[in-house]
Amino acid sequence: MKAPRFHYVRPESLDATLGLLAEYGEDARILAGGQSLMPTLNMRLSQPKVLIDINRIEALKGIAVHDGMVRIGALARHVEVMNSPIVAEALPLIAEAMPHVAHVAVRNRGTFGGSIALADPSAEMPACILALGASVVVDGVRGRRTIAADDFFIGLYETAREPDELLVEVLLPPQKPGHVSVFMELSRRHGDFAIAGIACHARVAGGVINDARLAYFGSEAKPVLGTRTMAILNGKAWPTASNEVVNAALDEDLDPIGNTFGSPATKLHLQKVLTRRVLDAAVQRARAP
Amino acid sequence: MGEFAIGQGVPRFEDPRLVRGGGRYVDDVALPRMAYGYVLRSPHAHARIRSIDTGKAKAAPGVLAVLTGSDWEAAGWRDLPVPGGMKRRDGSPSYKPRFPALVKDRVRWVGDYVAFVVGETLHQAADAAELIEIDYEPLPAVTATANAAVPGAPLVWDDCPGNVCFARFEGDKTATDAAFARADHIVKHRFVINRVTAATMEPRGAVGDYNVADGRYTLYAVLQRAQGYRAELAQVLGVPESMVRVVAGDVGGSFGMKSAIFNENPLTLLASKLIGRPVKWTGTRSEAFLGDAQGRDNVTDAELALDKDGNFLGLRVKSLVNAGAYLQPGMPAFTGNLGTLAGVYKTPASHVDVTVVFSNTNPMRPYRGNGRPEAAYVIERMVDLAADELGLDPYELRRLNMIPPEAMPFKTSVTFTYDCGEFEKSMDIALKMADVNSFEKRRAAARKRGKLRGIGLSFTIERAAAGGFEGAEIRFDRSGTVTLVSGSHSQGQGHETVFKQLVCDRLGLDPNEVYYLQGDTDQVFFGEGTGGSRSATMAGSAFHLASEKIVVKATQIAAHLLKLEAADINFADGIFSSAKTNQTLTIQEVARAAADPSKLPKDMEAGLVSNAVFDTDTQNFPNGCHICEVEIDEDTGEVEIVDYNVVDDVGTVLNPLLLHGQIDGGIAQGLGQVLMEDIRFDADGQLLTGSFMDYAMPRARNTPAFHVESNPVPTKTNPLGTKGAGEAGCVGAMPAVANALVDALSVLGVKHVEMPATPERIWRSIQEARAG
């Protein structure tokens, strides 16, 4: 099967793109890597009027450090992020998560910005930027906005980006000394959609966890922070904190959605298992030389 | 010719061509002026069609034809083949559903055939299909096997009460009841064997080409059996068989699925006839999920009666089998494999009671094993369940009940008479390979790592090459090179390699001078085809016989040329020689002489060509022991297969490399079903697993290296001594993996896990066991 009829435009500049978005709004779809969009078009699950191909826009490419933040351009391919020395050095959470993003062929074309903008509930990158407290930069004819990741993900495939706005880059704080990152996910087979997963970033010293940010994905409608769990863990030594208290907090924090890969009960259980494993690993990593 | 001798692991001749993209699959067929067909499928599991309006679609750009059920009816062609001759429980004839290529007033599964649109391009056809306006009246649907026969269930066919298509009984009910009456123990269990799809690498496809000049139909198709296919197709078309040509090139996997005439095949021919151009249809992966026939799917209640020492006294099995919405050929054959239930055991009395029901789902077909893996799974799980219930060692319980070699031939209490097999010896070799004695140490070590380790054994046996016949032809041309014409057809198994190997071994030929041909009914004189693990035995034996005929004739020619008697001539390694002369002749020299009547004896027909039909009323019984070791993450339910050992007996091993390929692939399919593959429908009958993102196939990293050894006990039922190998891996794997899973979980009190044993299901079974 192939896509239904649509108009295709390939603007050469950011301004031209934003103009098109202003003109077409919800009738337009942005084509970046196409790894999620093309299958839905070809299966005729989505019928946009206009496809705006942004692949020619230089301003959306690249990975760089700027003003103490790592800037990942919306068009950076997953493979570029995976192979980036900047990411390896400053964003170990992203580096650890990237091999879990689908498969080589998908990573070769799929983009970092595309993954964030789509906000698939089982995707790895949205959870990572949430755990890292990153910011998402969107642009439009009405002006440029910087949105905290905490505010960006609103619901199932729903974000704070308006239809006339383009996600242009993500700004991520480099990992500070004394902090550790841990990424874990469970999927049926490697590269499949996550059934449950956690992106974790925390300051850990002497087995004591501080400022933990646990972003849960795969089980919820969107990546969510385990805020109650984070609060309980704060300033406490792990694993001395009672498992039951943590589990009770997770019962409050999470509201899993069942699908063919797992029931809500199973997903909640798996997130509890992963929480324990992630925290064990965080403490272990903090101890490692 | 030691390099190509029988028993050598000759690498596949077809691989260099296939891996370099040189395959010739049906979608590679490109004919002049070819048009493209697209099937509009039902979006409902069950609905009445109030009206169909094709006006807009016919007016769409590039559209050449829009066919609906009315056009099919108007063509006067017959239904697709539907088997009959079975009986229902009350003795009345089996229900024979109508099976037109396009439905007219009712759809019966999501994917059922509503219209066939033909366009200049595929996309024009697909776009036009969206313009067809259909008024559906949705009806209640039934998809789950267990629900189909419940009173009050929606009827798939209004005049088929209870959705029951037919019933079948095997064994001796009276003797079985008596055995259960005197039993010390009765072990009972209900198994739900899920539904899977063949997921062939190459989706189905067809190119129909009606030639108006000579009135002949040519179908380029994917298939397993060219001649039988042509015969059935000619009946659908209502024309003499000679007016139909069926051509199949390379086929990318079938596993039983592609052996049927699917709706698209006559549709491309009808469309071709109507528009006067060839018409191609190529299925997409999505259509493969929606439109392909599927496999397995039954609910089985089994009971095993034992005496106090553990001797099996009787087996009682009651099974409800899902046929899908229509009845494809091959579904009754499933019941022909019920004999697998007897296993390798002496069980003196058995009774099997099978009911086949319709549902609003894809039609069902034989799928690698066709009833054998299901039956093997049931009996081998029952043995483990019995061992657990009686507190016996599962290996010793098998040993106690196994048929010893000296009891052969042995007539089991369900259907089959086994001719040979050394079951206990094969099991002992396997137990040693798998180092079963030190398993408990491995289990304890795994426990320290937080893993539940389990071991499971199966000893399975199945019927292969179930009688019938097969043709083969050896054609020497006038230069002395050779074409092999095979009645059997490869879907990837490696027929070309094995048959070349066999003939080159027999006739001393260089395989580089041998061309292998299959699948064209204008070329193949006799082609029953591949299926039921029959090709090595049936076609192999036919090539063996054809080789013998060549040697007989060539010896006469050599004798004439050497001016000796035929009795004086020896033939070995492609050379005719005699103690009475220093002169020798190669078989190529003899073949060249054979093309020249002046060099032949007066009454001899020219040419060195032989064809042979191997015809047998017997079958053979491949068997083997599989031992699987798994580790389960107790917290997540994730399963890893950590070791897998097999000792098979497929009789004479023609090519160990290809045999291992067959066994490995079969195991992967078996464990795929037990661990992850699952076709699921929602309550309305919508397919939930319509892509490879939802339908999980095992990958290389889900399987360990399989250790495969052979304990060949050649059968005397064919001249090669071979037993079928194509389905054996799958048959053994399902129970071995399932037994290993249950063994791993047994420390938590789990007695059984249904397939597929996804992490979700395993975790639930742990929770349920803990809850008591």
PDB file of C-alpha atoms in Angstrom, chain B residues 641 644-646 660 663-665 667-668 671 703-708:
ATOM      1  CA  ILE B 641      16.623 -20.249  26.002  1.00  0.00           C
ATOM      2  CA  TYR B 644      18.976 -26.718  23.151  1.00  0.00           C
ATOM      3  CA  ASN B 645      19.918 -30.254  22.170  1.00  0.00           C
ATOM      4  CA  VAL B 646      18.329 -32.535  19.621  1.00  0.00           C
ATOM      5  CA  HIS B 660      20.310 -29.023  10.298  1.00  0.00           C
ATOM      6  CA  ILE B 663      15.675 -28.786  12.164  1.00  0.00           C
ATOM      7  CA  ASP B 664      16.921 -25.336  13.233  1.00  0.00           C
ATOM      8  CA  GLY B 665      14.201 -23.522  11.303  1.00  0.00           C
ATOM      9  CA  ILE B 667      12.734 -25.300  16.249  1.00  0.00           C
ATOM     10  CA  ALA B 668      12.651 -21.537  15.703  1.00  0.00           C
ATOM     11  CA  LEU B 671       9.608 -21.864  20.033  1.00  0.00           C
ATOM     12  CA  THR B 703      17.429 -18.586  19.914  1.00  0.00           C
ATOM     13  CA  PRO B 704      20.615 -20.211  21.147  1.00  0.00           C
ATOM     14  CA  ALA B 705      22.843 -22.368  18.975  1.00  0.00           C
ATOM     15  CA  PHE B 706      20.997 -25.639  18.502  1.00  0.00           C
ATOM     16  CA  HIS B 707      23.051 -28.783  18.974  1.00  0.00           C
ATOM     17  CA  VAL B 708      21.733 -31.375  16.561  1.00  0.00           C
TER      18      VAL B 708
END
